[in-house]
Amino acid sequence: MIGQSFNQIRVSRQALRYNYRLLQKRAGYQVRLLAMVKADAYGHGMIEAASTFSDAGCTDFGVAEVCEGIKLRKSGIKGNIFIFLGFDLSDVSLFFDYDLVPVIYDLESAKALSRQALSLGTEIAVHVKVDCGMTRLGILPDEVQDFITKLMQLPGIKCDGIASHFPRSDEHDLSQTSEQFIRFEKVSATAKRIQKSKLTVHTANSGGILYFPQTCCDMVRAGISLYGYYPDGMAGIESEKEEKLQPAMSFTTRVLQVKTVAAGVGVSYGHTFKTEHETILAVLPVGYEDGLSRSLSNKGEVLIHGQRAIIRGRICMNLCMVDVTAIDGVLAGDEVVILGTQTEDTISGDEIAEQMNSISYEVLCLFGNNNQRRYTE
Ligand SMILES: *Cc1c(COP(=O)(O)O)cnc(C)c1O
C-alpha cells in the first residue's frame, strides 16, 4: 500500500515467540504445539505470525479453509498445515498439490480424497473430527467405530489423527470439560484399536492448555493464548500464578483536530452526546471501518498523553471524537493509543471486549484485519 495510514497496528514478534515458548512449556515438551493462524492469525497477519512461530520451532499450523492453507504454503511455511473446516469436493486435488492435511467429518470427503490419491499413486494423511459435546463440526462418538472402519477400507487414505474441541475449557469448573475429555479418551481408544498404527490425538485449545493440562494428549491447538490473551479474559490474567502471557498487538493513531465547543452542543450523528459545559474534543481518524465497534459510542476510552479520554457521541465510519477537556495541551498530531500502553496506563483487548459485550478474539480480529500492520522484532 502506498501512503501511510494514521492508524497503525504494531505486532511484537518477540511477544509471539515468548507466548509460543511459554505454552510449549505448559503443555509439556513431548506435546506438539499447533499454532492456530486462522482469521489472519486473529488479526496479527497469518504469514508473519506463522513464520514467527516457525522460527520458534513450530511445525504444525491450523487454518479454517483451503485457500488460507494454500496462501500459507506458498509463503514458504514448512510443516503440517491443517484445514479444519472441510472443503468443496472440486478442490480435492489442492490437498495434494499443496501438501495440506484435511480434518474430515464425512465419508464423502474421504472418498474424494481416496480417489484422488489413487489417481496420483500416492497416499494422504487425514485427521478425523469428533464432536464430544461442542455440538459443532464432527462425527458423533457413536459413529466413530463405523467411520474409522470404513476409512481404513479406502485405498490411499491414512488416518493419522483424531481430534475434538472443548466448548467450556475457559471455565475453571472442571466438571464439564472432564466429562467431555472422558468421552474423547474413549473414542480415541476405539480409533487406536481399529487403526493400530500411530494416531495423533488432540483436543486442547488455549483453555485446555492453561486450565486442564491433563488434556494435552499428543498435540494441542493454541489460538488466543499465542497472541497473549487468556480465553476467559481478565479473570484469566488475575488467576495466573506463573509467568503471564504477553499481548502482541497494539493499535495507535493520531489526533486529527482539536476543538473547543460551548455547553449544550450536540456531538456526532444523532447528537447522542450533548456537552454540559465548555468541552475540548479531539477528533480521531478511527471509526467502525477500522474495527472500533459502534457499540463503543459514548463508552470506550483511549489514551492521550498517558491519560484516559472517553469517546463522545456516536462512532462514525472513519472518525470519532474523544473528550480531552481534562488533559492539558492536546494538539493535532499527538499520539493516541486505542489498544496497548502509553506511559503508565494500558487499554487491553479484554477491557474493550467487555465494553462491547464480546471477547478479546473479536477485538483483535477487528483491529488487526482492518488496519495497516507493522512488525517489531
Ligand atoms: C480456533 C480453534 C482453536 C483455538 O482456540 P483458542 O481458544 O483460540 O485457543 C482450536 N481448535 C479449533 C478447532 C479451533 O477452531
Tab-separated table of C-alpha atoms and ligand atoms in Angstrom:
chain	number	residue	atom	x	y	z
A	1	MET	CA	0.000	0.000	0.000
A	2	ILE	CA	1.313	3.460	-0.864
A	3	GLY	CA	0.681	6.260	1.627
A	4	GLN	CA	0.730	5.976	5.385
A	5	SER	CA	-2.451	5.439	7.340
A	6	PHE	CA	-2.792	7.361	10.587
A	7	ASN	CA	-3.888	4.079	12.096
A	8	GLN	CA	-1.098	1.654	12.880
A	9	ILE	CA	-1.248	-1.843	14.253
A	10	ARG	CA	2.028	-3.000	15.755
A	11	VAL	CA	2.682	-6.668	16.298
A	12	SER	CA	5.575	-7.717	18.501
A	13	ARG	CA	7.270	-10.818	17.141
A	14	GLN	CA	9.095	-11.084	20.458
A	15	ALA	CA	5.744	-11.439	22.275
A	16	LEU	CA	4.574	-14.090	19.802
A	17	ARG	CA	7.769	-16.090	20.327
A	18	TYR	CA	7.549	-15.653	24.093
A	19	ASN	CA	3.942	-16.911	24.175
A	20	TYR	CA	4.802	-19.823	21.926
A	21	ARG	CA	7.621	-20.908	24.246
A	22	LEU	CA	5.556	-20.396	27.370
A	23	LEU	CA	2.702	-22.528	26.013
A	24	GLN	CA	5.111	-25.218	24.858
A	25	LYS	CA	6.459	-25.349	28.404
A	26	ARG	CA	2.946	-25.512	29.909
A	27	ALA	CA	1.776	-28.233	27.503
A	28	GLY	CA	4.974	-30.244	28.032
A	29	TYR	CA	7.893	-30.627	25.641
A	30	GLN	CA	6.702	-34.035	24.411
A	31	VAL	CA	3.458	-32.435	23.099
A	32	ARG	CA	3.231	-30.880	19.612
A	33	LEU	CA	2.020	-27.288	19.724
A	34	LEU	CA	-0.127	-26.443	16.703
A	35	ALA	CA	-0.466	-22.715	16.042
A	36	MET	CA	-3.971	-21.677	15.047
A	37	VAL	CA	-3.415	-18.957	12.446
A	38	LYS	CA	-6.959	-18.751	11.078
A	39	ALA	CA	-8.633	-15.335	10.711
A	40	ASP	CA	-5.270	-13.920	9.573
A	41	ALA	CA	-3.791	-15.132	12.862
A	42	TYR	CA	-6.518	-13.454	14.915
A	43	GLY	CA	-5.660	-10.184	13.198
A	44	HIS	CA	-1.872	-10.483	13.602
A	45	GLY	CA	-1.170	-11.491	9.977
A	46	MET	CA	-1.211	-15.184	9.085
A	47	ILE	CA	2.064	-15.345	7.182
A	48	GLU	CA	4.067	-13.152	9.543
A	49	ALA	CA	2.699	-14.887	12.653
A	50	ALA	CA	3.222	-18.374	11.211
A	51	SER	CA	6.804	-17.587	10.187
A	52	THR	CA	7.499	-16.218	13.664
A	53	PHE	CA	6.109	-19.363	15.316
A	54	SER	CA	8.039	-21.434	12.802
A	55	ASP	CA	11.275	-19.694	13.859
A	56	ALA	CA	10.382	-20.592	17.449
A	57	GLY	CA	10.120	-24.266	16.461
A	58	CYS	CA	6.505	-24.687	15.378
A	59	THR	CA	5.821	-27.390	12.791
A	60	ASP	CA	2.008	-27.561	12.863
A	61	PHE	CA	-0.383	-24.843	11.722
A	62	GLY	CA	-4.169	-24.660	11.598
A	63	VAL	CA	-6.479	-22.645	9.359
A	64	ALA	CA	-10.176	-22.802	8.530
A	65	GLU	CA	-10.258	-23.065	4.741
A	66	VAL	CA	-8.236	-24.445	1.850
A	67	CYS	CA	-7.483	-21.010	0.380
A	68	GLU	CA	-5.766	-19.973	3.614
A	69	GLY	CA	-3.705	-23.162	3.648
A	70	ILE	CA	-2.531	-22.538	0.081
A	71	LYS	CA	-1.550	-18.974	0.878
A	72	LEU	CA	0.431	-20.191	3.863
A	73	ARG	CA	2.186	-22.940	1.885
A	74	LYS	CA	3.001	-20.544	-0.968
A	75	SER	CA	4.605	-18.180	1.532
A	76	GLY	CA	7.167	-20.897	2.227
A	77	ILE	CA	5.869	-22.284	5.511
A	78	LYS	CA	7.167	-25.812	6.167
A	79	GLY	CA	5.447	-28.447	8.270
A	80	ASN	CA	1.859	-29.633	8.557
A	81	ILE	CA	-0.961	-27.312	7.571
A	82	PHE	CA	-4.338	-28.495	8.858
A	83	ILE	CA	-7.591	-27.421	7.185
A	84	PHE	CA	-10.284	-27.521	9.851
A	85	LEU	CA	-13.499	-26.577	8.048
A	86	GLY	CA	-13.647	-29.196	5.325
A	87	PHE	CA	-13.608	-28.437	1.600
A	88	ASP	CA	-15.622	-28.316	-1.582
A	89	LEU	CA	-15.181	-31.657	-3.359
A	90	SER	CA	-13.993	-29.895	-6.510
A	91	ASP	CA	-10.977	-28.656	-4.515
A	92	VAL	CA	-9.763	-32.120	-3.528
A	93	SER	CA	-6.619	-32.003	-5.700
A	94	LEU	CA	-5.373	-28.923	-3.806
A	95	PHE	CA	-4.620	-31.044	-0.724
A	96	PHE	CA	-2.110	-32.991	-2.811
A	97	ASP	CA	-0.737	-30.026	-4.753
A	98	TYR	CA	-0.020	-28.051	-1.585
A	99	ASP	CA	0.520	-30.863	0.904
A	100	LEU	CA	-2.338	-29.937	3.244
A	101	VAL	CA	-3.904	-32.101	5.964
A	102	PRO	CA	-7.693	-32.425	5.769
A	103	VAL	CA	-9.626	-32.700	9.007
A	104	ILE	CA	-12.665	-34.713	7.965
A	105	TYR	CA	-16.112	-35.406	9.364
A	106	ASP	CA	-17.868	-37.136	6.450
A	107	LEU	CA	-17.247	-40.132	4.197
A	108	GLU	CA	-17.906	-38.183	1.003
A	109	SER	CA	-14.756	-36.117	1.566
A	110	ALA	CA	-12.793	-39.229	2.459
A	111	LYS	CA	-13.902	-40.977	-0.732
A	112	ALA	CA	-12.978	-37.980	-2.875
A	113	LEU	CA	-9.533	-37.878	-1.233
A	114	SER	CA	-9.142	-41.623	-1.770
A	115	ARG	CA	-9.987	-41.394	-5.484
A	116	GLN	CA	-7.531	-38.555	-5.953
A	117	ALA	CA	-4.792	-40.381	-4.034
A	118	LEU	CA	-5.295	-43.474	-6.204
A	119	SER	CA	-5.160	-41.486	-9.415
A	120	LEU	CA	-1.877	-39.905	-8.315
A	121	GLY	CA	-0.497	-43.187	-6.978
A	122	THR	CA	0.027	-41.701	-3.543
A	123	GLU	CA	-1.396	-41.631	-0.034
A	124	ILE	CA	-2.903	-38.859	2.076
A	125	ALA	CA	-2.975	-38.487	5.845
A	126	VAL	CA	-6.262	-37.294	7.337
A	127	HIS	CA	-7.443	-36.423	10.830
A	128	VAL	CA	-10.974	-37.230	11.979
A	129	LYS	CA	-13.015	-34.665	13.875
A	130	VAL	CA	-15.293	-35.990	16.620
A	131	ASP	CA	-17.999	-33.957	18.319
A	132	CYS	CA	-17.784	-34.905	22.004
A	133	GLY	CA	-20.072	-32.150	23.254
A	134	MET	CA	-19.254	-28.930	21.405
A	135	THR	CA	-22.214	-29.630	19.105
A	136	ARG	CA	-20.499	-28.150	16.118
A	137	LEU	CA	-18.461	-29.909	13.416
A	138	GLY	CA	-17.612	-33.587	13.761
A	139	ILE	CA	-19.000	-37.096	13.799
A	140	LEU	CA	-20.706	-38.221	16.982
A	141	PRO	CA	-18.943	-40.595	19.406
A	142	ASP	CA	-21.315	-43.445	18.484
A	143	GLU	CA	-20.284	-43.171	14.855
A	144	VAL	CA	-16.529	-43.381	15.428
A	145	GLN	CA	-16.107	-47.145	15.209
A	146	ASP	CA	-18.020	-47.450	11.957
A	147	PHE	CA	-16.439	-44.332	10.445
A	148	ILE	CA	-12.833	-45.335	11.130
A	149	THR	CA	-13.511	-48.891	9.941
A	150	LYS	CA	-14.831	-47.553	6.645
A	151	LEU	CA	-11.963	-45.093	6.391
A	152	MET	CA	-9.450	-47.921	6.774
A	153	GLN	CA	-11.026	-49.662	3.781
A	154	LEU	CA	-10.469	-46.689	1.487
A	155	PRO	CA	-7.266	-47.050	-0.519
A	156	GLY	CA	-4.822	-44.159	-0.321
A	157	ILE	CA	-6.221	-42.859	2.991
A	158	LYS	CA	-4.148	-42.950	6.135
A	159	CYS	CA	-5.942	-41.983	9.321
A	160	ASP	CA	-3.220	-40.117	11.189
A	161	GLY	CA	-5.146	-38.387	13.915
A	162	ILE	CA	-8.314	-37.877	15.879
A	163	ALA	CA	-9.498	-34.532	17.196
A	164	SER	CA	-12.224	-32.917	19.232
A	165	HIS	CA	-12.882	-29.419	20.591
A	166	PHE	CA	-13.812	-28.125	24.056
A	167	PRO	CA	-16.769	-25.736	24.430
A	168	ARG	CA	-16.092	-24.820	28.058
A	169	SER	CA	-12.386	-25.153	28.806
A	170	ASP	CA	-12.207	-21.436	29.638
A	171	GLU	CA	-14.217	-22.145	32.797
A	172	HIS	CA	-12.265	-23.172	35.848
A	173	ASP	CA	-15.017	-25.586	36.874
A	174	LEU	CA	-13.638	-28.982	35.911
A	175	SER	CA	-16.832	-30.995	35.563
A	176	GLN	CA	-17.978	-30.268	32.009
A	177	THR	CA	-14.545	-30.450	30.412
A	178	SER	CA	-13.659	-33.632	32.320
A	179	GLU	CA	-16.835	-35.297	31.153
A	180	GLN	CA	-16.114	-34.361	27.580
A	181	PHE	CA	-12.492	-35.465	27.850
A	182	ILE	CA	-13.538	-38.884	29.166
A	183	ARG	CA	-15.805	-39.252	26.127
A	184	PHE	CA	-12.913	-38.250	23.860
A	185	GLU	CA	-10.499	-40.699	25.517
A	186	LYS	CA	-13.000	-43.494	24.896
A	187	VAL	CA	-13.382	-42.699	21.211
A	188	SER	CA	-9.666	-42.235	20.691
A	189	ALA	CA	-9.062	-45.642	22.328
A	190	THR	CA	-11.617	-47.135	19.926
A	191	ALA	CA	-9.920	-45.439	16.975
A	192	LYS	CA	-6.496	-46.711	18.084
A	193	ARG	CA	-7.820	-50.244	18.412
A	194	ILE	CA	-9.132	-50.275	14.848
A	195	GLN	CA	-6.371	-48.251	13.300
A	196	LYS	CA	-3.389	-49.934	15.040
A	197	SER	CA	-0.563	-47.623	13.850
A	198	LYS	CA	0.360	-44.295	15.444
A	199	LEU	CA	-2.516	-41.854	15.894
A	200	THR	CA	-2.098	-38.198	16.845
A	201	VAL	CA	-4.728	-37.382	19.465
A	202	HIS	CA	-5.637	-33.724	20.043
A	203	THR	CA	-8.403	-31.744	21.679
A	204	ALA	CA	-6.958	-28.977	23.885
A	205	ASN	CA	-7.371	-25.338	22.843
A	206	SER	CA	-5.936	-22.437	24.899
A	207	GLY	CA	-8.300	-23.165	27.796
A	208	GLY	CA	-7.270	-26.817	27.729
A	209	ILE	CA	-3.552	-25.991	27.817
A	210	LEU	CA	-3.860	-23.364	30.557
A	211	TYR	CA	-6.508	-24.869	32.837
A	212	PHE	CA	-6.671	-28.589	32.017
A	213	PRO	CA	-3.112	-29.585	31.074
A	214	GLN	CA	-4.050	-33.225	31.611
A	215	THR	CA	-5.983	-32.953	28.300
A	216	CYS	CA	-2.921	-32.071	26.202
A	217	CYS	CA	-2.541	-35.591	24.663
A	218	ASP	CA	-0.175	-35.732	21.642
A	219	MET	CA	-0.870	-32.284	20.277
A	220	VAL	CA	-2.580	-29.051	21.394
A	221	ARG	CA	-4.116	-26.309	19.266
A	222	ALA	CA	-3.396	-22.853	20.656
A	223	GLY	CA	-5.083	-19.738	19.326
A	224	ILE	CA	-5.826	-16.767	21.542
A	225	SER	CA	-3.069	-17.567	24.062
A	226	LEU	CA	-0.386	-17.379	21.360
A	227	TYR	CA	-1.464	-13.791	20.806
A	228	GLY	CA	-1.162	-13.043	24.522
A	229	TYR	CA	-4.730	-13.284	25.799
A	230	TYR	CA	-6.496	-15.636	28.199
A	231	PRO	CA	-9.640	-17.322	26.846
A	232	ASP	CA	-11.585	-16.172	29.912
A	233	GLY	CA	-10.323	-12.598	29.682
A	234	MET	CA	-9.427	-10.591	32.769
A	235	ALA	CA	-10.351	-13.443	35.116
A	236	GLY	CA	-7.606	-15.475	33.460
A	237	ILE	CA	-4.966	-12.791	33.980
A	238	GLU	CA	-5.979	-12.374	37.605
A	239	SER	CA	-5.790	-16.070	38.381
A	240	GLU	CA	-2.436	-16.519	36.625
A	241	LYS	CA	0.093	-17.602	39.227
A	242	GLU	CA	3.092	-18.017	36.977
A	243	GLU	CA	4.556	-16.070	34.055
A	244	LYS	CA	1.856	-14.144	32.217
A	245	LEU	CA	1.170	-14.260	28.508
A	246	GLN	CA	2.149	-11.066	26.648
A	247	PRO	CA	-0.327	-9.327	24.318
A	248	ALA	CA	1.401	-8.958	20.941
A	249	MET	CA	-0.785	-6.296	19.326
A	250	SER	CA	-1.091	-2.573	19.852
A	251	PHE	CA	-3.122	-0.003	17.939
A	252	THR	CA	-2.171	3.656	17.735
A	253	THR	CA	-3.447	6.640	15.819
A	254	ARG	CA	-3.053	10.433	15.876
A	255	VAL	CA	-5.238	13.386	16.757
A	256	LEU	CA	-6.561	14.995	13.559
A	257	GLN	CA	-8.072	18.143	15.033
A	258	VAL	CA	-8.723	19.679	18.450
A	259	LYS	CA	-11.709	21.949	19.068
A	260	THR	CA	-13.309	23.729	21.982
A	261	VAL	CA	-17.093	23.719	21.952
A	262	ALA	CA	-19.570	25.542	24.184
A	263	ALA	CA	-22.011	23.965	26.661
A	264	GLY	CA	-25.186	22.450	25.189
A	265	VAL	CA	-23.655	21.374	21.887
A	266	GLY	CA	-24.567	18.039	20.279
A	267	VAL	CA	-21.714	15.781	19.137
A	268	SER	CA	-21.670	13.465	16.075
A	269	TYR	CA	-24.596	11.743	14.315
A	270	GLY	CA	-27.847	11.855	16.236
A	271	HIS	CA	-26.316	14.182	18.839
A	272	THR	CA	-26.424	11.321	21.344
A	273	PHE	CA	-23.988	13.344	23.474
A	274	LYS	CA	-24.610	16.961	24.486
A	275	THR	CA	-21.867	18.935	26.226
A	276	GLU	CA	-22.740	20.019	29.765
A	277	HIS	CA	-20.026	22.667	29.898
A	278	GLU	CA	-17.343	24.010	27.628
A	279	THR	CA	-15.603	20.931	26.283
A	280	ILE	CA	-12.393	20.236	24.397
A	281	LEU	CA	-12.784	17.457	21.847
A	282	ALA	CA	-10.100	15.658	19.870
A	283	VAL	CA	-11.201	14.270	16.516
A	284	LEU	CA	-9.612	10.889	15.718
A	285	PRO	CA	-9.374	9.148	12.327
A	286	VAL	CA	-10.763	5.878	13.708
A	287	GLY	CA	-14.241	4.526	13.160
A	288	TYR	CA	-16.093	1.255	12.862
A	289	GLU	CA	-14.485	0.649	9.481
A	290	ASP	CA	-11.178	0.491	11.355
A	291	GLY	CA	-12.606	-2.048	13.776
A	292	LEU	CA	-13.679	0.362	16.507
A	293	SER	CA	-17.137	-1.062	17.101
A	294	ARG	CA	-20.015	1.389	17.019
A	295	SER	CA	-21.194	-0.218	20.255
A	296	LEU	CA	-18.324	1.655	21.978
A	297	SER	CA	-20.037	5.003	21.260
A	298	ASN	CA	-20.195	7.169	24.425
A	299	LYS	CA	-18.399	4.394	26.289
A	300	GLY	CA	-14.959	3.421	25.002
A	301	GLU	CA	-11.744	5.116	26.114
A	302	VAL	CA	-8.382	5.885	24.510
A	303	LEU	CA	-5.046	7.088	25.901
A	304	ILE	CA	-3.635	10.536	25.085
A	305	HIS	CA	-0.605	11.923	26.988
A	306	GLY	CA	-0.923	8.810	29.161
A	307	GLN	CA	-4.414	9.777	30.323
A	308	ARG	CA	-7.829	8.388	29.521
A	309	ALA	CA	-10.191	10.180	27.156
A	310	ILE	CA	-13.757	8.929	26.711
A	311	ILE	CA	-15.479	8.656	23.330
A	312	ARG	CA	-18.244	11.261	22.974
A	313	GLY	CA	-21.173	10.737	20.631
A	314	ARG	CA	-21.564	8.032	18.030
A	315	ILE	CA	-18.557	6.426	16.408
A	316	CYS	CA	-18.684	7.176	12.657
A	317	MET	CA	-17.336	5.081	9.799
A	318	ASN	CA	-13.864	6.647	9.838
A	319	LEU	CA	-13.962	9.142	12.691
A	320	CYS	CA	-14.759	9.529	16.348
A	321	MET	CA	-14.495	12.268	18.970
A	322	VAL	CA	-12.931	11.961	22.426
A	323	ASP	CA	-13.129	14.293	25.410
A	324	VAL	CA	-9.746	15.841	26.250
A	325	THR	CA	-11.050	18.658	28.475
A	326	ALA	CA	-9.110	17.257	31.437
A	327	ILE	CA	-5.900	16.605	29.501
A	328	ASP	CA	-3.505	19.523	29.118
A	329	GLY	CA	-2.198	20.739	25.806
A	330	VAL	CA	-3.540	18.159	23.365
A	331	LEU	CA	-2.602	19.086	19.795
A	332	ALA	CA	-3.293	17.749	16.330
A	333	GLY	CA	-0.703	15.076	15.596
A	334	ASP	CA	-0.421	13.782	19.165
A	335	GLU	CA	-0.218	10.021	19.539
A	336	VAL	CA	-3.373	8.204	20.632
A	337	VAL	CA	-3.400	4.638	21.914
A	338	ILE	CA	-6.548	2.662	21.139
A	339	LEU	CA	-5.094	-0.677	22.283
A	340	GLY	CA	-1.913	-1.009	24.288
A	341	THR	CA	0.207	1.002	26.706
A	342	GLN	CA	1.027	4.704	26.870
A	343	THR	CA	3.269	5.835	29.728
A	344	GLU	CA	1.762	4.092	32.798
A	345	ASP	CA	-1.693	3.074	31.609
A	346	THR	CA	-2.847	0.224	29.386
A	347	ILE	CA	-6.038	-0.440	27.476
A	348	SER	CA	-6.300	-4.168	26.857
A	349	GLY	CA	-8.322	-6.167	24.375
A	350	ASP	CA	-10.207	-7.637	27.320
A	351	GLU	CA	-11.260	-4.191	28.544
A	352	ILE	CA	-12.530	-3.199	25.097
A	353	ALA	CA	-14.227	-6.569	24.682
A	354	GLU	CA	-16.102	-6.196	27.963
A	355	GLN	CA	-17.459	-2.833	26.862
A	356	MET	CA	-18.576	-4.382	23.572
A	357	ASN	CA	-20.097	-7.363	25.334
A	358	SER	CA	-17.692	-9.545	23.406
A	359	ILE	CA	-14.351	-11.344	23.777
A	360	SER	CA	-10.758	-10.315	23.024
A	361	TYR	CA	-10.785	-12.646	19.987
A	362	GLU	CA	-13.227	-10.339	18.191
A	363	VAL	CA	-11.391	-7.137	19.152
A	364	LEU	CA	-8.079	-8.475	17.799
A	365	CYS	CA	-9.687	-9.591	14.515
A	366	LEU	CA	-11.476	-6.266	14.108
A	367	PHE	CA	-8.426	-4.093	14.749
A	368	GLY	CA	-5.786	-6.263	13.137
A	369	ASN	CA	-7.659	-7.120	9.981
A	370	ASN	CA	-8.828	-3.588	9.209
A	371	ASN	CA	-5.631	-1.565	9.583
A	372	GLN	CA	-2.053	-1.391	8.337
A	373	ARG	CA	0.189	-3.707	10.319
A	374	ARG	CA	3.831	-3.321	11.216
A	375	TYR	CA	6.096	-5.797	12.900
A	376	THR	CA	8.742	-5.254	15.509
A	377	GLU	CA	11.360	-7.879	16.321
B	1	LIG	C1	-9.937	-21.659	16.890
B	1	LIG	C2	-9.716	-23.066	17.270
B	1	LIG	C3	-8.810	-23.413	18.282
B	1	LIG	C4	-8.091	-22.403	19.134
B	1	LIG	O1	-8.934	-21.916	20.144
B	1	LIG	P1	-8.406	-20.827	21.206
B	1	LIG	O2	-9.480	-20.714	22.194
B	1	LIG	O3	-8.212	-19.565	20.430
B	1	LIG	O4	-7.132	-21.352	21.741
B	1	LIG	C5	-8.569	-24.770	18.497
B	1	LIG	N1	-9.214	-25.708	17.773
B	1	LIG	C6	-10.102	-25.415	16.805
B	1	LIG	C7	-10.764	-26.500	16.052
B	1	LIG	C8	-10.393	-24.085	16.534
B	1	LIG	O5	-11.288	-23.783	15.589
